[in-house]
mmCIF file of C-alpha atoms and ligand atoms in Angstrom:
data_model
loop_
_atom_site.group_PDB
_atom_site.id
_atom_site.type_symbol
_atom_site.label_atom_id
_atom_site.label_comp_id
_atom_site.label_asym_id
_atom_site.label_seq_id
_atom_site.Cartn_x
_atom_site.Cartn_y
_atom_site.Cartn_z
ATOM 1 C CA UNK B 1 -12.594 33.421 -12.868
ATOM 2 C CA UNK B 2 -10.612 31.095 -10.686
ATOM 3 C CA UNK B 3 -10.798 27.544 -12.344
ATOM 4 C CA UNK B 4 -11.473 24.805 -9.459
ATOM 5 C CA UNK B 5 -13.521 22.360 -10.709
ATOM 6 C CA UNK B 6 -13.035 20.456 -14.253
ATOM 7 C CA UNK B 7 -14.943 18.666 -15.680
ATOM 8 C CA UNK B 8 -13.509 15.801 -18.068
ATOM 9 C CA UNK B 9 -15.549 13.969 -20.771
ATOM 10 C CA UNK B 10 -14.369 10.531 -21.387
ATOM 11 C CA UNK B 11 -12.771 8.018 -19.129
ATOM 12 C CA UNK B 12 -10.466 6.950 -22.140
ATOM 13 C CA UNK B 13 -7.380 6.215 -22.806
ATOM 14 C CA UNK B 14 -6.632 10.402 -22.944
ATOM 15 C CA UNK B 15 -9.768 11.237 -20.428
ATOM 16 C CA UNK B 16 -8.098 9.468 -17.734
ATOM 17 C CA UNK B 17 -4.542 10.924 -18.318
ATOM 18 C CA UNK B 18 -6.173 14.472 -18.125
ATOM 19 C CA UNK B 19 -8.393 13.660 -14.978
ATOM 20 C CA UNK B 20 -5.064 12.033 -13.784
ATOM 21 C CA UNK B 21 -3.072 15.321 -14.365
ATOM 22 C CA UNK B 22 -5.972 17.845 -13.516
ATOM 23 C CA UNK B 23 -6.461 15.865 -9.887
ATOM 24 C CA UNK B 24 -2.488 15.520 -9.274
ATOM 25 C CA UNK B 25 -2.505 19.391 -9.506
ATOM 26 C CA UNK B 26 -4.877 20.308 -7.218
ATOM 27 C CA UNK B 27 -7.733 20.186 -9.122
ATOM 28 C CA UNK B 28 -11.401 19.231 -8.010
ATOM 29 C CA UNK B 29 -12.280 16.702 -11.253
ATOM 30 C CA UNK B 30 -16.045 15.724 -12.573
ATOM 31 C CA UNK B 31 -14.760 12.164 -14.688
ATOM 32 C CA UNK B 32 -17.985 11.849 -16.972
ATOM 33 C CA UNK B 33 -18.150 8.466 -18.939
ATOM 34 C CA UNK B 34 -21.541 6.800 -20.630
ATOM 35 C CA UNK B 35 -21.064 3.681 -18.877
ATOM 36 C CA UNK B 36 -19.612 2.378 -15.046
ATOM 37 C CA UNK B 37 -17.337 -0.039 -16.593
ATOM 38 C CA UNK B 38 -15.853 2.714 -18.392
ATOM 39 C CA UNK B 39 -15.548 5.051 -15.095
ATOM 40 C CA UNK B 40 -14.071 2.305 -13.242
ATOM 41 C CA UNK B 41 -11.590 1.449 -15.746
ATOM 42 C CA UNK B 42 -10.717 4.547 -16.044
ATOM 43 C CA UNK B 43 -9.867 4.937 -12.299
ATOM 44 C CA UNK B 44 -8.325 1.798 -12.450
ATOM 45 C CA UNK B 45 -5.586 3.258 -14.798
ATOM 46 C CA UNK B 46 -5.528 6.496 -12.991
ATOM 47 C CA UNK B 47 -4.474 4.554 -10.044
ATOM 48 C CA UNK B 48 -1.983 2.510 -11.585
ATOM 49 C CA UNK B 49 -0.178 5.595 -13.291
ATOM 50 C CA UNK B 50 -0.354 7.000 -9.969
ATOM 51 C CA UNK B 51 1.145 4.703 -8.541
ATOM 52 C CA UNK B 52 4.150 4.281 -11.101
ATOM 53 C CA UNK B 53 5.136 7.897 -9.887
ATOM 54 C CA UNK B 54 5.221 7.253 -6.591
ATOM 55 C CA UNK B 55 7.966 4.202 -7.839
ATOM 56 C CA UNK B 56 9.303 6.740 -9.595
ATOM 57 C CA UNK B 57 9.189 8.719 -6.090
ATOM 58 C CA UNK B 58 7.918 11.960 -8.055
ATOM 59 C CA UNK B 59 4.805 11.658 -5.807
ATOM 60 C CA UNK B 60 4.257 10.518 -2.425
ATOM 61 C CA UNK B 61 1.437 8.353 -1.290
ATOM 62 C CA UNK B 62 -0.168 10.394 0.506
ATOM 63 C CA UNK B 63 -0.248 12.737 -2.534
ATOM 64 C CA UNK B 64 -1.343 9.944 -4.797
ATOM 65 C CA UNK B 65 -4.598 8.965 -1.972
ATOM 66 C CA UNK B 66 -5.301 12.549 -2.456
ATOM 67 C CA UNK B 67 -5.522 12.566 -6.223
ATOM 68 C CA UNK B 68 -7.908 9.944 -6.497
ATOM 69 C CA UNK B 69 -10.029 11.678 -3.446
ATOM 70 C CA UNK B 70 -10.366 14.597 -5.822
ATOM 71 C CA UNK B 71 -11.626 12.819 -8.673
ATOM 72 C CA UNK B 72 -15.522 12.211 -9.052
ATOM 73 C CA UNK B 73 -16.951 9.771 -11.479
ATOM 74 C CA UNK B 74 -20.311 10.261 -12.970
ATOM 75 C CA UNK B 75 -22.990 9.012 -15.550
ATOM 76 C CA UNK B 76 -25.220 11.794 -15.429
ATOM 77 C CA UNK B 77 -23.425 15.190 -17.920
ATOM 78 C CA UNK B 78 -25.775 17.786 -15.846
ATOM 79 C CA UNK B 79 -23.370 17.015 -12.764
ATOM 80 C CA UNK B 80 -21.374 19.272 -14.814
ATOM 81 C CA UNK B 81 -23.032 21.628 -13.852
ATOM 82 C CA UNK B 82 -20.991 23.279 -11.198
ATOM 83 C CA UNK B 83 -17.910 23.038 -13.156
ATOM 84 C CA UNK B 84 -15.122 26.042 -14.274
ATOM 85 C CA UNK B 85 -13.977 24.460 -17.184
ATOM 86 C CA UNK B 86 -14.801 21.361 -19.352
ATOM 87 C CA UNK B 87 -12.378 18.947 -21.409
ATOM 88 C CA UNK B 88 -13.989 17.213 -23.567
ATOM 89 C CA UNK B 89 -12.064 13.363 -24.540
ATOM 90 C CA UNK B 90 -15.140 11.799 -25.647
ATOM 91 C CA UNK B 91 -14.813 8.994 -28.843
ATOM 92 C CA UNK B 92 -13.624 10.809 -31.885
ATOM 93 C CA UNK B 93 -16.915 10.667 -33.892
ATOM 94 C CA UNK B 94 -18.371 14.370 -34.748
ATOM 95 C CA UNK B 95 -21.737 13.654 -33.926
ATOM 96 C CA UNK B 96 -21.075 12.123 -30.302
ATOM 97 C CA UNK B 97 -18.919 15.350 -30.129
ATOM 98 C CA UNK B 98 -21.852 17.524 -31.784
ATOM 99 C CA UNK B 99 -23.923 16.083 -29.152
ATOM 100 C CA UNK B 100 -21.976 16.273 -25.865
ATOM 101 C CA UNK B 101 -20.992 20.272 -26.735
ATOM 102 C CA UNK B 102 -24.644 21.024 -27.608
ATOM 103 C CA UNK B 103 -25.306 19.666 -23.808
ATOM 104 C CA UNK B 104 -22.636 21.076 -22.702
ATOM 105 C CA UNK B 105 -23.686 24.802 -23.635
ATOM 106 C CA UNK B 106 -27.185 24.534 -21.678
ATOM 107 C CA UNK B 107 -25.631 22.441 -18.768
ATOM 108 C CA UNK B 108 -22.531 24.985 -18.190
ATOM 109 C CA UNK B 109 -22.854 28.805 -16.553
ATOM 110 C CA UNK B 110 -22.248 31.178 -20.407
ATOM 111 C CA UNK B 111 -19.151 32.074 -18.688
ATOM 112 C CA UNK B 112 -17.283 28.229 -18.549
ATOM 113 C CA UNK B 113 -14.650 27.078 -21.149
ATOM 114 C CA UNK B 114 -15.183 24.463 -23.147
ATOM 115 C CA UNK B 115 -12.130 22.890 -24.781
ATOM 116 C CA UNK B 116 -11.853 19.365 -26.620
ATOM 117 C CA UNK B 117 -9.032 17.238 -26.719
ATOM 118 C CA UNK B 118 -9.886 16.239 -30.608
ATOM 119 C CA UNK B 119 -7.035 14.733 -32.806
ATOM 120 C CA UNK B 120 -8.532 15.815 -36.140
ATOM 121 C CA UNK B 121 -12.431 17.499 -35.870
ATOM 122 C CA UNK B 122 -12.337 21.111 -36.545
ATOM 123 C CA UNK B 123 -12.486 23.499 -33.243
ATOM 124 C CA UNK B 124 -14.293 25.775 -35.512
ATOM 125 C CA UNK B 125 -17.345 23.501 -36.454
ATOM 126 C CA UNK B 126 -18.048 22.419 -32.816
ATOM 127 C CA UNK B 127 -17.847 26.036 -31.709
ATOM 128 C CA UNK B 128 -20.247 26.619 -34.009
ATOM 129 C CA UNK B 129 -22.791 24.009 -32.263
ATOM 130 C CA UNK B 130 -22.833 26.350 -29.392
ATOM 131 C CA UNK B 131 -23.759 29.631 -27.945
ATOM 132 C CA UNK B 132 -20.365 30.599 -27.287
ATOM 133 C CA UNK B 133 -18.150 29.893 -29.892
ATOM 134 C CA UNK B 134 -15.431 32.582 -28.355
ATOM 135 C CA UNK B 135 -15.260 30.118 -25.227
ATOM 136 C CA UNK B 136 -14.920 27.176 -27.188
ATOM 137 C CA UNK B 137 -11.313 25.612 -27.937
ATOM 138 C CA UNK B 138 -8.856 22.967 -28.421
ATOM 139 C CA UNK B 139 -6.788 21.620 -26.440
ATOM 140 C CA UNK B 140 -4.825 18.478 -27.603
ATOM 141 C CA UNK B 141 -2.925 16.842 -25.173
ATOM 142 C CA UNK B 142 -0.498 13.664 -26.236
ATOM 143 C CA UNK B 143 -0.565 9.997 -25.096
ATOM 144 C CA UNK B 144 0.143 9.172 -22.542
ATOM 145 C CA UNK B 145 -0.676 12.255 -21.060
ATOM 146 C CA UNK B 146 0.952 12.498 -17.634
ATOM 147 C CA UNK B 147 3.890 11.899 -19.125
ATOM 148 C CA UNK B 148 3.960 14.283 -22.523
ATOM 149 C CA UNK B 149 5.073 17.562 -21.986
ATOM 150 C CA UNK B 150 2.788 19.209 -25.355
ATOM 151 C CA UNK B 151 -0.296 20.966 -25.602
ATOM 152 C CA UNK B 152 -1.282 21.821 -28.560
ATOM 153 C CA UNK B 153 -3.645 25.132 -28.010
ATOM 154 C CA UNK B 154 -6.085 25.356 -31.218
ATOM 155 C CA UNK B 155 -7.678 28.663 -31.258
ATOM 156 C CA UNK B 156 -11.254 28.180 -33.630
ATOM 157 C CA UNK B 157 -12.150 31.318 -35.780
ATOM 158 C CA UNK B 158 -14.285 32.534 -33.028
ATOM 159 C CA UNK B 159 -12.078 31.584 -29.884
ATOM 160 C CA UNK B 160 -11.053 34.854 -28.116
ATOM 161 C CA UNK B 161 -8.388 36.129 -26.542
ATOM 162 C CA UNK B 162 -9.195 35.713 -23.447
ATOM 163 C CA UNK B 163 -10.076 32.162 -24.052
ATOM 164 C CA UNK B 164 -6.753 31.429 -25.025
ATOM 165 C CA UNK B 165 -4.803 33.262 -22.604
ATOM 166 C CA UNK B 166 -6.848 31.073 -19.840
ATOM 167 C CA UNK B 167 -6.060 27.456 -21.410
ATOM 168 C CA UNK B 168 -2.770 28.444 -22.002
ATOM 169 C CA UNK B 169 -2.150 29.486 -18.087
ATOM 170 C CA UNK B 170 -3.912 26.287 -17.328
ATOM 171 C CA UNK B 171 -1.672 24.143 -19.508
ATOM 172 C CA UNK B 172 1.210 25.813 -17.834
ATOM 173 C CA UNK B 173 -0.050 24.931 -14.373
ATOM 174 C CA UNK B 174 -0.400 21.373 -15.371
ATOM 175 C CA UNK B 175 3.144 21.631 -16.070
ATOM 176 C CA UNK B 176 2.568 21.215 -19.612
ATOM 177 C CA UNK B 177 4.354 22.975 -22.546
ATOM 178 C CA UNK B 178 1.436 24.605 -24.647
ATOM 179 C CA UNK B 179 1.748 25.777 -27.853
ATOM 180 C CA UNK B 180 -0.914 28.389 -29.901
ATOM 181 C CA UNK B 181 -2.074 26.627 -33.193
ATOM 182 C CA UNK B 182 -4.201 27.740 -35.363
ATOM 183 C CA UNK B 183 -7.708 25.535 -36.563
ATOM 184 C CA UNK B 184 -6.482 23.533 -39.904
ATOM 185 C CA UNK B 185 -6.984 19.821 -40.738
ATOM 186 C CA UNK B 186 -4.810 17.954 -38.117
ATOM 187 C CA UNK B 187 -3.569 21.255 -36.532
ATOM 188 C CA UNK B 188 0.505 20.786 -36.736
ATOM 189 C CA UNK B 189 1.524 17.615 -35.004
ATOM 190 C CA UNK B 190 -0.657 15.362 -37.133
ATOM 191 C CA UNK B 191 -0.406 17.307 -40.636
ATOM 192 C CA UNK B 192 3.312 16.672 -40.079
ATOM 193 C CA UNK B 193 3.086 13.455 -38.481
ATOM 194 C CA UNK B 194 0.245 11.360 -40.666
ATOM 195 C CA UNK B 195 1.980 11.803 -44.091
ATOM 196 C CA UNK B 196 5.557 10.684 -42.329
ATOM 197 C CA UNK B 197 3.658 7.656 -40.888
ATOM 198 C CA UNK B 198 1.453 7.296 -44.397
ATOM 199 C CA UNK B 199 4.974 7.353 -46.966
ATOM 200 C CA UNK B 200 6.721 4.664 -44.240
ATOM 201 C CA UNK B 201 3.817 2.377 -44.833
ATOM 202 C CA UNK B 202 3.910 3.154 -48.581
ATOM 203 C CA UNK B 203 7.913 2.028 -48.451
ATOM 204 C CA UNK B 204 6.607 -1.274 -47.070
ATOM 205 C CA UNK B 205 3.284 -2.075 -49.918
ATOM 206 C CA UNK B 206 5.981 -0.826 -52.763
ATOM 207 C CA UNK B 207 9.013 -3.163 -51.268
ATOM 208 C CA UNK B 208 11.179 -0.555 -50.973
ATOM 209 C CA UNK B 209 11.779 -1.762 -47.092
ATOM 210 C CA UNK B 210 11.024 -4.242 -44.444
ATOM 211 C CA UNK B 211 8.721 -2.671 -41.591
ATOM 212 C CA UNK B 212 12.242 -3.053 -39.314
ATOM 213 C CA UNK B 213 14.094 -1.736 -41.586
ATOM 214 C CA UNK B 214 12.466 1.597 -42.043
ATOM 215 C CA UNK B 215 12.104 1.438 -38.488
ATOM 216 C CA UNK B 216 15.681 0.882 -37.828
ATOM 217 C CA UNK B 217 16.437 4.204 -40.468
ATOM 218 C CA UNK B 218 13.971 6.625 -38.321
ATOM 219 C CA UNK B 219 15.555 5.044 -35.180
ATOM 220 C CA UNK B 220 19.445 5.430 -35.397
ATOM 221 C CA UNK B 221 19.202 8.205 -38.352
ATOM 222 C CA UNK B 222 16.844 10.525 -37.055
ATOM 223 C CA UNK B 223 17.154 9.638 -33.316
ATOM 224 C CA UNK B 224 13.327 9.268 -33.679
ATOM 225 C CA UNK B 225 12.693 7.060 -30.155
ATOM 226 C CA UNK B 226 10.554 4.414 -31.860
ATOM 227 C CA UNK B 227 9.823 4.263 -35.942
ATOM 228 C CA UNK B 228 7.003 5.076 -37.506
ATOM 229 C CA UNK B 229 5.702 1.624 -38.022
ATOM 230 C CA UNK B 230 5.929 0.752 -34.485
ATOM 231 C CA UNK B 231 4.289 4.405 -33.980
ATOM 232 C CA UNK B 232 1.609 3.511 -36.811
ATOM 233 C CA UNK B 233 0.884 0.491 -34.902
ATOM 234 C CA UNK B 234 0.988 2.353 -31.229
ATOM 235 C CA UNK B 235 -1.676 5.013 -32.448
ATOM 236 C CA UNK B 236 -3.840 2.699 -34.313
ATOM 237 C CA UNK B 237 -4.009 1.852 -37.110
ATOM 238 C CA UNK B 238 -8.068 2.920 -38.027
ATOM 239 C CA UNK B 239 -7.180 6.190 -36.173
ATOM 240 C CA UNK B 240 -3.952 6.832 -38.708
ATOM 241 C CA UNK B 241 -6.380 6.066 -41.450
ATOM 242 C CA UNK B 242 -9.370 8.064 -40.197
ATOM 243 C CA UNK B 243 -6.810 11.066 -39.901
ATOM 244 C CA UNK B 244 -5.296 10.977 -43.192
ATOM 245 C CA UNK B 245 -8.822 10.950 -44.594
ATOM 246 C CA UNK B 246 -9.824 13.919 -42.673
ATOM 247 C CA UNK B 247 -6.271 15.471 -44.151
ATOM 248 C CA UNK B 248 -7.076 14.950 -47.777
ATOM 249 C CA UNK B 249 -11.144 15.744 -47.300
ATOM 250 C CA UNK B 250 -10.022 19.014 -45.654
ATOM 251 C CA UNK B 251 -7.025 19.919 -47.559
ATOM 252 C CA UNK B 252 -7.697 18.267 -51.051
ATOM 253 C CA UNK B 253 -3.889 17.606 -52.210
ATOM 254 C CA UNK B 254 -3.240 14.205 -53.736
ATOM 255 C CA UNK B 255 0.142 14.060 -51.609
ATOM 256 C CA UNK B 256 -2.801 13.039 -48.255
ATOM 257 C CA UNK B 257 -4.105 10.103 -49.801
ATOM 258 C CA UNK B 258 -3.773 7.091 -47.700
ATOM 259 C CA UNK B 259 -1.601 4.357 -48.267
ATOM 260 C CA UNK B 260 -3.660 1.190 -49.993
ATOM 261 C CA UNK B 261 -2.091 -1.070 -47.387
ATOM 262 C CA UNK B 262 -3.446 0.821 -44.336
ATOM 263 C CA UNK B 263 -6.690 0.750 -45.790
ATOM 264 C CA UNK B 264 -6.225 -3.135 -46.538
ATOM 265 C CA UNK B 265 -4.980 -3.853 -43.358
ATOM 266 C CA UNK B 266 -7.772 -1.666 -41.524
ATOM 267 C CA UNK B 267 -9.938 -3.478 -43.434
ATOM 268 C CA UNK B 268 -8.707 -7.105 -41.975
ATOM 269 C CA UNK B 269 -8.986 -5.715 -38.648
ATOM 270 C CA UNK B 270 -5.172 -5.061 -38.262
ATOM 271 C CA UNK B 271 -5.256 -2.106 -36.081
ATOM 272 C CA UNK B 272 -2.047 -2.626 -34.730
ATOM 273 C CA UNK B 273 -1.199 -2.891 -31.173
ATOM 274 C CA UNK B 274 -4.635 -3.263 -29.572
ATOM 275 C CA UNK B 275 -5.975 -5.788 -32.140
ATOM 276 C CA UNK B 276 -2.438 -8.307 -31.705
ATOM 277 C CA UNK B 277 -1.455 -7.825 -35.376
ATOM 278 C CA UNK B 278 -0.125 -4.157 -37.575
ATOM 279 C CA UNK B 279 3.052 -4.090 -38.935
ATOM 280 C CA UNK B 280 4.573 -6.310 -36.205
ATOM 281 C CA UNK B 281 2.611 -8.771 -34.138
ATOM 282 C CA UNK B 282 2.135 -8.382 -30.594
HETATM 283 N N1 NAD Y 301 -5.326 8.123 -28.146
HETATM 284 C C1 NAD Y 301 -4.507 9.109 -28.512
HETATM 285 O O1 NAD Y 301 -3.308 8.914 -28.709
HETATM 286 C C2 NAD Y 301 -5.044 10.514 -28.651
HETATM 287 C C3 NAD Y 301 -4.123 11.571 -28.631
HETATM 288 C C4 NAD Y 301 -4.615 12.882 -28.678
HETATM 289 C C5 NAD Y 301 -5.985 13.105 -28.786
HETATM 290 N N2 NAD Y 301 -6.855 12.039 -28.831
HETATM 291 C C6 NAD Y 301 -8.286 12.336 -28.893
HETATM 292 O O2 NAD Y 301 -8.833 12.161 -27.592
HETATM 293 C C7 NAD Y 301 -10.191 11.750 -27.695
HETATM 294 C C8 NAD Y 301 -10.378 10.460 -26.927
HETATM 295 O O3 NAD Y 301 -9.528 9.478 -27.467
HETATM 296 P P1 NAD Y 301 -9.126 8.169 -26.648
HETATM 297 O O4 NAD Y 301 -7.951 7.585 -27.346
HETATM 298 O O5 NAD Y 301 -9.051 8.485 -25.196
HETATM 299 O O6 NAD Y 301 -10.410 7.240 -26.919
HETATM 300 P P2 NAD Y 301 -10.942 6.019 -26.055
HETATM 301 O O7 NAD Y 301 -11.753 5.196 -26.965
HETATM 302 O O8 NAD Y 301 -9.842 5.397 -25.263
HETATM 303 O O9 NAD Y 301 -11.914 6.721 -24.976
HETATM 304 C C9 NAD Y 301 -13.081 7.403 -25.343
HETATM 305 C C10 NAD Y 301 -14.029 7.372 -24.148
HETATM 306 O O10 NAD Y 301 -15.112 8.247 -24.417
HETATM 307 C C11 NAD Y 301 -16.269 7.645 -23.899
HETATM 308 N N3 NAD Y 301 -17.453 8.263 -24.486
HETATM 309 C C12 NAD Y 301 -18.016 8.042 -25.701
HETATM 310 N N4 NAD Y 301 -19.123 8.799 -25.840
HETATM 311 C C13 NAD Y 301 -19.245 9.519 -24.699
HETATM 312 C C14 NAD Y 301 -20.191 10.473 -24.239
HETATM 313 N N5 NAD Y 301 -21.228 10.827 -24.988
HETATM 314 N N6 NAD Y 301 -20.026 11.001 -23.012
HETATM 315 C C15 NAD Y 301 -18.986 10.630 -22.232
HETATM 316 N N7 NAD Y 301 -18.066 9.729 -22.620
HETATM 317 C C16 NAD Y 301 -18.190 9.181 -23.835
HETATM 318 C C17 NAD Y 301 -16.092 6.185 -24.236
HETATM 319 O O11 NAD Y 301 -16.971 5.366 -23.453
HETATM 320 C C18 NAD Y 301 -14.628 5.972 -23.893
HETATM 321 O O12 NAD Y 301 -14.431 5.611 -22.543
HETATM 322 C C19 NAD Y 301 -10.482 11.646 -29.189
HETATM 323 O O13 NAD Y 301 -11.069 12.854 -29.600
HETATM 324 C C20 NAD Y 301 -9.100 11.457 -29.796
HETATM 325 O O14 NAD Y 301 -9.043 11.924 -31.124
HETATM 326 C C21 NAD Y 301 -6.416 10.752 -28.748
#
């Protein structure tokens, strides 16, 4: 089946970088949010980011005028209906994910793909919500997401073949990189990436290191482009915490446990970046 038509859950910070790549491609996009303010902020980035690439002149304007023509925002999940594929980019809460798939699986024709762009909930367990767990997959795209050249492609236990072979093709159309992973706590880039981030912030409770300085050691000794404080503080600090619990609830080793000061900090509302204060203050 041709894919035309995609529908994307989640007017996010990640929903609107996939609408914004899905649309710049050619593709017809259903932008599904709960609320208008949502939608219309949203579109407000999409246009913005648009716009940056034709200053970057890697779009023209007419190209940008037709993204955003392709791109239709909605309250109402049923006007997924007519849709060839779903992405799902929805708050990272299992049950509002439980929810939306369960929906999704009566709203969409049996034959549709349903992927979800989840950091850390397993592609297995929301498969398993539906009718067609073989159709049901992840695919995790990076922030910010017209830029990032990844997809991670989680195949769940049940996700077939075919499945796969689809999302892949489509990743490569978006001009993405994708590459197969299989379902396991925090797939690879953030069962790697969460402990690096975790032991950093454990060099800064113990003393071992200024926030700067370990910053400065990732920077010009590992070529790393920022450190992972600054990263830490980029993601989120209550997402970095929520993942490393979901590491060491699904993979039970000591060496996951979070570090005492993100949970401190978390719970003093320092969530980095987007609350003014993390490691550094903004
Ligand atoms: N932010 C990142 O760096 C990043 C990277 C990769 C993957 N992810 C994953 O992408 C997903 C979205 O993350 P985000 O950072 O864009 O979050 P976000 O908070 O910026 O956006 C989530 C959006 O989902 C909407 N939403 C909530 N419930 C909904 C529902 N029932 N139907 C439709 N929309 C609903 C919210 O209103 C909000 O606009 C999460 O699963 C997250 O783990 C995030």
């Amino acid at each position: 089946m041709e894919i035309r038509r995609v529908g994307v859950i989640g007017a996010g910070t990640m929903g609107n970088g996939i609408a914004h790549v899905f649309a710049r491609c050619g593709y017809q996009v259903v932008l599904c949010d709960v609320e208008q303010r949502f939608l219309d902020r949203g579109l407000a980035a999409i246009e913005k980011n648009l716009e940056r690439e034709v200053g970057k002149s890697k779009i023209t304007a007419d190209d940008k005028a037709a993204a955003l023509k392709r791109i239709e925002p909605v309250l109402d999940r049923r006007r997924l209906r007519d849709c060839d594929f779903v992405v799902e980019a929805a708050t990272e809460k299992f049950e509002i994910k439980a929810d939306i798939f369960r929906d999704l699986d009566e709203v969409g024709r049996p034959e549709i793909i349903l992927a979800t762009n989840t950091s850390s909930i397993s592609i297995t367990r929301i498969a398993g919500l539906t009718r067609r767990a073989d159709k049901v997959i992840g695919m995790h795209f990076f922030n910010p997401v017209p830029m990032m050249k990844l997809v991670e492609v989680i195949r769940g236990l049940a996700t077939s073949e075919e499945t796969f072979t689809t999302v892949r093709d489509l990743a490569l159309k978006l001009e993405k990189t994708p590459v197969e992973v299989n379902d396991a706590p925090g797939f690879v880039s953030n069962r790697v990436l969460m402990p690096l981030l975790n032991e950093a912030m454990y060099t800064v409770m113990e003393g071992v290191a200024t926030p700067e300085a370990v910053d400065e050691v990732f920077k010009l000794g590992m070529a790393h482009p920022m450190g992972p404080l600054t990263l830490a503080d980029f993601i989120g600090l209550d997402v970095c915490l929520d993942i490393m619990r979901v590491l060491q609830d699904g993979l039970g080793d000591p060496k996951y446990r979070p570090c005492p000061l993100l949970i401190r900090m978390v719970d003093a509302g320092w969530l980095g970046r987007k609350s003014g204060r993390g490691f550094y203050r903004y």
